[in-house]
PDB file of C-alpha atoms in Angstrom:
ATOM      1  CA  MET A   1     -14.007 136.171 -31.487  1.00  0.00           C
ATOM      2  CA  LEU A   2     -17.320 137.873 -30.718  1.00  0.00           C
ATOM      3  CA  LEU A   3     -20.092 136.547 -32.935  1.00  0.00           C
ATOM      4  CA  ARG A   4     -21.507 139.284 -35.143  1.00  0.00           C
ATOM      5  CA  GLN A   5     -25.122 140.097 -35.890  1.00  0.00           C
ATOM      6  CA  ASN A   6     -25.263 138.086 -39.117  1.00  0.00           C
ATOM      7  CA  PHE A   7     -24.439 134.869 -37.227  1.00  0.00           C
ATOM      8  CA  PHE A   8     -27.851 135.056 -35.512  1.00  0.00           C
ATOM      9  CA  GLU A   9     -29.778 135.971 -38.686  1.00  0.00           C
ATOM     10  CA  ARG A  10     -30.286 132.390 -39.785  1.00  0.00           C
ATOM     11  CA  PRO A  11     -33.203 129.983 -39.521  1.00  0.00           C
ATOM     12  CA  THR A  12     -33.935 129.111 -35.902  1.00  0.00           C
ATOM     13  CA  ILE A  13     -33.188 125.392 -36.140  1.00  0.00           C
ATOM     14  CA  ASP A  14     -29.864 126.157 -37.828  1.00  0.00           C
ATOM     15  CA  LEU A  15     -28.995 128.676 -35.105  1.00  0.00           C
ATOM     16  CA  ALA A  16     -29.933 126.234 -32.333  1.00  0.00           C
ATOM     17  CA  LYS A  17     -27.367 123.800 -33.744  1.00  0.00           C
ATOM     18  CA  ALA A  18     -24.748 126.455 -34.593  1.00  0.00           C
ATOM     19  CA  LEU A  19     -24.732 127.786 -31.012  1.00  0.00           C
ATOM     20  CA  LEU A  20     -23.548 124.443 -29.636  1.00  0.00           C
ATOM     21  CA  GLY A  21     -19.905 124.695 -28.609  1.00  0.00           C
ATOM     22  CA  LYS A  22     -19.956 128.512 -28.572  1.00  0.00           C
ATOM     23  CA  TYR A  23     -19.296 130.493 -25.377  1.00  0.00           C
ATOM     24  CA  LEU A  24     -21.846 132.556 -23.477  1.00  0.00           C
ATOM     25  CA  VAL A  25     -19.977 135.300 -21.620  1.00  0.00           C
ATOM     26  CA  TYR A  26     -21.214 137.644 -18.896  1.00  0.00           C
ATOM     27  CA  GLY A  27     -18.415 139.603 -17.253  1.00  0.00           C
ATOM     28  CA  ARG A  28     -16.021 137.066 -15.721  1.00  0.00           C
ATOM     29  CA  LEU A  29     -18.454 134.190 -16.250  1.00  0.00           C
ATOM     30  CA  TRP A  30     -17.966 131.887 -19.232  1.00  0.00           C
ATOM     31  CA  GLY A  31     -19.964 128.826 -20.194  1.00  0.00           C
ATOM     32  CA  LYS A  32     -19.866 126.616 -23.260  1.00  0.00           C
ATOM     33  CA  ILE A  33     -23.322 126.155 -24.776  1.00  0.00           C
ATOM     34  CA  VAL A  34     -24.020 122.403 -24.741  1.00  0.00           C
ATOM     35  CA  GLU A  35     -27.820 122.223 -25.138  1.00  0.00           C
ATOM     36  CA  THR A  36     -30.438 124.330 -26.928  1.00  0.00           C
ATOM     37  CA  GLU A  37     -34.072 124.191 -28.017  1.00  0.00           C
ATOM     38  CA  ALA A  38     -35.605 125.881 -31.058  1.00  0.00           C
ATOM     39  CA  TYR A  39     -38.955 127.709 -30.769  1.00  0.00           C
ATOM     40  CA  LEU A  40     -40.732 128.415 -34.050  1.00  0.00           C
ATOM     41  CA  TYR A  41     -43.484 130.919 -34.808  1.00  0.00           C
ATOM     42  CA  ARG A  42     -45.483 128.703 -37.167  1.00  0.00           C
ATOM     43  CA  GLY A  43     -46.657 125.223 -36.241  1.00  0.00           C
ATOM     44  CA  ASP A  44     -45.111 125.262 -32.768  1.00  0.00           C
ATOM     45  CA  PRO A  45     -47.632 125.585 -29.923  1.00  0.00           C
ATOM     46  CA  GLY A  46     -44.737 125.532 -27.427  1.00  0.00           C
ATOM     47  CA  CYS A  47     -43.455 128.875 -28.736  1.00  0.00           C
ATOM     48  CA  HIS A  48     -44.434 131.983 -26.746  1.00  0.00           C
ATOM     49  CA  ALA A  49     -45.017 133.827 -30.030  1.00  0.00           C
ATOM     50  CA  HIS A  50     -47.250 131.254 -31.761  1.00  0.00           C
ATOM     51  CA  LYS A  51     -50.413 133.287 -31.047  1.00  0.00           C
ATOM     52  CA  GLY A  52     -48.854 136.583 -32.085  1.00  0.00           C
ATOM     53  CA  LEU A  53     -47.152 139.621 -30.623  1.00  0.00           C
ATOM     54  CA  THR A  54     -47.710 140.501 -26.945  1.00  0.00           C
ATOM     55  CA  PRO A  55     -45.838 142.821 -24.569  1.00  0.00           C
ATOM     56  CA  ARG A  56     -44.195 139.765 -22.966  1.00  0.00           C
ATOM     57  CA  ASN A  57     -42.894 138.167 -26.172  1.00  0.00           C
ATOM     58  CA  ALA A  58     -42.116 141.406 -28.064  1.00  0.00           C
ATOM     59  CA  PRO A  59     -38.326 140.799 -28.040  1.00  0.00           C
ATOM     60  CA  MET A  60     -38.887 137.616 -30.081  1.00  0.00           C
ATOM     61  CA  PHE A  61     -40.203 139.752 -32.944  1.00  0.00           C
ATOM     62  CA  GLY A  62     -37.210 142.086 -32.872  1.00  0.00           C
ATOM     63  CA  PRO A  63     -33.859 141.715 -34.570  1.00  0.00           C
ATOM     64  CA  ALA A  64     -31.856 138.518 -34.210  1.00  0.00           C
ATOM     65  CA  GLY A  65     -29.010 138.476 -31.730  1.00  0.00           C
ATOM     66  CA  ARG A  66     -30.983 139.954 -28.847  1.00  0.00           C
ATOM     67  CA  THR A  67     -31.979 138.309 -25.592  1.00  0.00           C
ATOM     68  CA  TYR A  68     -35.445 137.173 -24.590  1.00  0.00           C
ATOM     69  CA  VAL A  69     -35.575 136.443 -20.848  1.00  0.00           C
ATOM     70  CA  TYR A  70     -38.766 135.333 -19.149  1.00  0.00           C
ATOM     71  CA  PHE A  71     -39.782 134.064 -15.705  1.00  0.00           C
ATOM     72  CA  ILE A  72     -41.440 130.645 -15.227  1.00  0.00           C
ATOM     73  CA  TYR A  73     -43.011 128.740 -12.348  1.00  0.00           C
ATOM     74  CA  GLY A  74     -42.615 131.828 -10.159  1.00  0.00           C
ATOM     75  CA  MET A  75     -38.967 130.961  -9.566  1.00  0.00           C
ATOM     76  CA  TYR A  76     -36.791 130.535 -12.697  1.00  0.00           C
ATOM     77  CA  HIS A  77     -35.589 132.793 -15.474  1.00  0.00           C
ATOM     78  CA  CYS A  78     -34.921 131.378 -18.948  1.00  0.00           C
ATOM     79  CA  LEU A  79     -32.503 132.865 -21.482  1.00  0.00           C
ATOM     80  CA  ASN A  80     -33.304 132.777 -25.194  1.00  0.00           C
ATOM     81  CA  ILE A  81     -31.516 134.255 -28.191  1.00  0.00           C
ATOM     82  CA  VAL A  82     -33.765 135.808 -30.834  1.00  0.00           C
ATOM     83  CA  SER A  83     -33.200 134.288 -34.256  1.00  0.00           C
ATOM     84  CA  GLY A  84     -34.152 134.660 -37.897  1.00  0.00           C
ATOM     85  CA  ARG A  85     -35.581 137.784 -39.483  1.00  0.00           C
ATOM     86  CA  THR A  86     -37.196 140.688 -37.670  1.00  0.00           C
ATOM     87  CA  GLY A  87     -40.913 140.027 -37.239  1.00  0.00           C
ATOM     88  CA  GLU A  88     -40.655 136.215 -37.265  1.00  0.00           C
ATOM     89  CA  GLY A  89     -41.162 135.704 -33.515  1.00  0.00           C
ATOM     90  CA  GLU A  90     -38.619 132.926 -33.040  1.00  0.00           C
ATOM     91  CA  ALA A  91     -35.842 132.202 -30.561  1.00  0.00           C
ATOM     92  CA  VAL A  92     -33.423 129.597 -29.255  1.00  0.00           C
ATOM     93  CA  LEU A  93     -33.600 128.612 -25.585  1.00  0.00           C
ATOM     94  CA  ILE A  94     -30.193 128.099 -24.001  1.00  0.00           C
ATOM     95  CA  ARG A  95     -30.888 124.915 -21.994  1.00  0.00           C
ATOM     96  CA  ALA A  96     -27.458 124.096 -20.567  1.00  0.00           C
ATOM     97  CA  LEU A  97     -23.889 125.329 -20.325  1.00  0.00           C
ATOM     98  CA  GLU A  98     -20.611 123.697 -19.389  1.00  0.00           C
ATOM     99  CA  PRO A  99     -19.039 126.061 -16.811  1.00  0.00           C
ATOM    100  CA  VAL A 100     -15.659 127.325 -18.053  1.00  0.00           C
ATOM    101  CA  LYS A 101     -14.610 130.453 -16.106  1.00  0.00           C
ATOM    102  CA  GLY A 102     -15.892 132.074 -12.936  1.00  0.00           C
ATOM    103  CA  LEU A 103     -16.874 128.814 -11.268  1.00  0.00           C
ATOM    104  CA  GLU A 104     -16.564 130.250  -7.748  1.00  0.00           C
ATOM    105  CA  ILE A 105     -19.086 132.983  -8.575  1.00  0.00           C
ATOM    106  CA  MET A 106     -21.424 130.449 -10.174  1.00  0.00           C
ATOM    107  CA  GLN A 107     -21.140 128.183  -7.115  1.00  0.00           C
ATOM    108  CA  GLU A 108     -21.960 131.101  -4.838  1.00  0.00           C
ATOM    109  CA  ASN A 109     -24.921 132.172  -6.992  1.00  0.00           C
ATOM    110  CA  ARG A 110     -26.283 128.606  -7.101  1.00  0.00           C
ATOM    111  CA  ARG A 111     -25.306 127.780  -3.504  1.00  0.00           C
ATOM    112  CA  THR A 112     -23.789 124.468  -4.537  1.00  0.00           C
ATOM    113  CA  PRO A 113     -20.200 123.240  -4.860  1.00  0.00           C
ATOM    114  CA  LYS A 114     -21.184 120.626  -7.475  1.00  0.00           C
ATOM    115  CA  ILE A 115     -19.873 121.841 -10.823  1.00  0.00           C
ATOM    116  CA  GLU A 116     -22.106 119.434 -12.777  1.00  0.00           C
ATOM    117  CA  ASN A 117     -25.203 121.092 -11.252  1.00  0.00           C
ATOM    118  CA  LEU A 118     -24.241 124.719 -11.894  1.00  0.00           C
ATOM    119  CA  CYS A 119     -25.638 125.195 -15.408  1.00  0.00           C
ATOM    120  CA  SER A 120     -27.300 121.879 -16.352  1.00  0.00           C
ATOM    121  CA  GLY A 121     -30.734 123.364 -17.027  1.00  0.00           C
ATOM    122  CA  PRO A 122     -32.206 126.690 -18.161  1.00  0.00           C
ATOM    123  CA  GLY A 123     -33.116 127.900 -14.656  1.00  0.00           C
ATOM    124  CA  LYS A 124     -29.810 126.734 -13.221  1.00  0.00           C
ATOM    125  CA  LEU A 125     -27.696 128.550 -15.799  1.00  0.00           C
ATOM    126  CA  THR A 126     -29.521 131.867 -15.369  1.00  0.00           C
ATOM    127  CA  GLN A 127     -29.175 131.579 -11.597  1.00  0.00           C
ATOM    128  CA  ALA A 128     -25.461 130.703 -11.897  1.00  0.00           C
ATOM    129  CA  PHE A 129     -24.884 133.694 -14.186  1.00  0.00           C
ATOM    130  CA  GLY A 130     -27.161 136.021 -12.185  1.00  0.00           C
ATOM    131  CA  LEU A 131     -29.452 136.664 -15.157  1.00  0.00           C
ATOM    132  CA  THR A 132     -32.922 138.124 -14.592  1.00  0.00           C
ATOM    133  CA  LYS A 133     -35.611 140.030 -16.492  1.00  0.00           C
ATOM    134  CA  LYS A 134     -33.302 143.063 -16.461  1.00  0.00           C
ATOM    135  CA  HIS A 135     -31.293 141.143 -19.083  1.00  0.00           C
ATOM    136  CA  ASN A 136     -34.305 140.938 -21.410  1.00  0.00           C
ATOM    137  CA  ASN A 137     -34.119 142.476 -24.894  1.00  0.00           C
ATOM    138  CA  LEU A 138     -30.397 143.252 -24.821  1.00  0.00           C
ATOM    139  CA  SER A 139     -28.087 143.189 -27.821  1.00  0.00           C
ATOM    140  CA  LEU A 140     -25.478 140.431 -27.718  1.00  0.00           C
ATOM    141  CA  GLN A 141     -23.247 142.815 -29.691  1.00  0.00           C
ATOM    142  CA  LYS A 142     -23.377 145.670 -27.171  1.00  0.00           C
ATOM    143  CA  GLY A 143     -23.527 143.561 -24.018  1.00  0.00           C
ATOM    144  CA  PRO A 144     -23.289 142.944 -21.185  1.00  0.00           C
ATOM    145  CA  LEU A 145     -23.984 139.409 -22.481  1.00  0.00           C
ATOM    146  CA  HIS A 146     -21.979 138.155 -25.448  1.00  0.00           C
ATOM    147  CA  VAL A 147     -21.536 134.966 -27.460  1.00  0.00           C
ATOM    148  CA  TYR A 148     -18.029 134.064 -28.611  1.00  0.00           C
ATOM    149  CA  ASP A 149     -16.982 131.647 -31.322  1.00  0.00           C
ATOM    150  CA  SER A 150     -15.025 128.456 -30.750  1.00  0.00           C
ATOM    151  CA  LYS A 151     -13.168 126.106 -33.012  1.00  0.00           C
ATOM    152  CA  GLU A 152     -15.103 123.116 -31.698  1.00  0.00           C
ATOM    153  CA  LYS A 153     -17.112 121.046 -34.168  1.00  0.00           C
ATOM    154  CA  PRO A 154     -19.307 119.023 -31.807  1.00  0.00           C
ATOM    155  CA  VAL A 155     -21.288 115.926 -32.658  1.00  0.00           C
ATOM    156  CA  ILE A 156     -24.899 117.094 -32.307  1.00  0.00           C
ATOM    157  CA  LEU A 157     -27.780 114.885 -31.232  1.00  0.00           C
ATOM    158  CA  THR A 158     -31.481 115.720 -31.587  1.00  0.00           C
ATOM    159  CA  SER A 159     -34.463 114.852 -29.401  1.00  0.00           C
ATOM    160  CA  THR A 160     -37.864 116.150 -28.399  1.00  0.00           C
ATOM    161  CA  ARG A 161     -38.005 119.155 -26.095  1.00  0.00           C
ATOM    162  CA  ILE A 162     -38.203 118.895 -22.312  1.00  0.00           C
ATOM    163  CA  GLY A 163     -40.826 120.203 -19.887  1.00  0.00           C
ATOM    164  CA  LEU A 164     -43.525 121.281 -22.329  1.00  0.00           C
ATOM    165  CA  ASN A 165     -47.212 120.470 -22.501  1.00  0.00           C
ATOM    166  CA  ALA A 166     -47.776 121.674 -26.072  1.00  0.00           C
ATOM    167  CA  GLY A 167     -45.331 120.925 -28.872  1.00  0.00           C
ATOM    168  CA  LYS A 168     -43.285 118.498 -26.790  1.00  0.00           C
ATOM    169  CA  GLU A 169     -43.302 115.920 -29.597  1.00  0.00           C
ATOM    170  CA  LEU A 170     -41.328 118.181 -31.956  1.00  0.00           C
ATOM    171  CA  PRO A 171     -37.650 117.181 -32.412  1.00  0.00           C
ATOM    172  CA  LEU A 172     -36.294 120.651 -31.643  1.00  0.00           C
ATOM    173  CA  ARG A 173     -33.852 119.953 -28.795  1.00  0.00           C
ATOM    174  CA  PHE A 174     -30.172 119.809 -29.710  1.00  0.00           C
ATOM    175  CA  PHE A 175     -27.208 118.851 -27.544  1.00  0.00           C
ATOM    176  CA  ILE A 176     -23.555 117.865 -27.690  1.00  0.00           C
ATOM    177  CA  GLN A 177     -23.081 114.106 -27.672  1.00  0.00           C
ATOM    178  CA  GLY A 178     -21.523 112.792 -24.460  1.00  0.00           C
ATOM    179  CA  ASN A 179     -21.344 116.139 -22.672  1.00  0.00           C
ATOM    180  CA  THR A 180     -21.978 115.578 -18.955  1.00  0.00           C
ATOM    181  CA  PHE A 181     -23.424 119.080 -18.461  1.00  0.00           C
ATOM    182  CA  VAL A 182     -26.481 118.473 -20.673  1.00  0.00           C
ATOM    183  CA  SER A 183     -29.680 118.672 -18.596  1.00  0.00           C
ATOM    184  CA  LYS A 184     -31.272 115.449 -17.439  1.00  0.00           C
TER     185      LYS A 184
END
């Protein structure tokens, strides 16, 4: 079942946990969300919105359930889902997926046959799914990206975030216990 708008209109940390086990779908490509990170407007120097609204981070201040895609290190795109109330400037980074459907396309996009390396990191999953800045600020209700529910009730572990200079000490990374597709 497609997750409706109200699913995303919850506090960011709650959404980061609630997304685990759900399915990210883009056309014929399906991946189970196995790792996320929360980015908070207040008290989080790792959040793109912590200094206020800019043209780059504007989607984070929009309604929940929209995408925020940005480009880092001159080579990787990162997919976030806007959370909370309009104007809050918060989002959840999708850090890793477990590939479910469309593996051949993902392997071609990533140029690797190794299934465990297809979506085990934010840059890897956007490359596997073919996501770029053109997928920024899109509604997950209208598509082409969607999030579908699952019946899974995963055991969730928490740690500090990965790859940050500022705010890396905050315990805002969430992942499914024992899942081999979680980023390293």
